[in-house]
Amino acid sequence: MERALTPLDQLLAAELDHARDLLVMMGDELAMNNELVAEHGMALQAIDIVGQMLGHIANVVRAEDQDEAIERIGMCDLKAKLSAA
């Protein structure tokens, strides 16, 4: 469904992108420590997954056709949740 983007939509999407960028920087920094990766690898993967989710949600927020943006999401669980709405 096509819709008109508002300035708030653009701002929200930009803030989600910024949050994702911060998570990526944090994850990259933590991943440089081999001991930390060995001990907390699953937590580091969770950081990456959250970053991907934020990116997808930002794309949906800024999309003129949100249904189409949801269809392009590759994460099945997130796609199913958003499709159900």
Phi, psi and omega in degrees: 000124180286143177212161177273131177284139177258163174302326178295320176304312181297318180294316178299315179297319180295321179292322175296319176299318180295317178299318178298316180299320178296318177297319179298315179298317179296314180298319178297318180296314180293325182291346179284346180262106184300322179295318179295319178298317181297323184273330188231034182301320180294321179294322177294323176295323178296322177300316179297317180296317178298319177300317178297319179299315180300319179298316179295316181296320177300319179296322179292317181299320185272356184282139172288325176247093185293326178299317178295320179297322178294320179299331181279352181290131180270348180274110189301315183297313180295316179301316180296317180297315182287326178294326181293336181285000000 
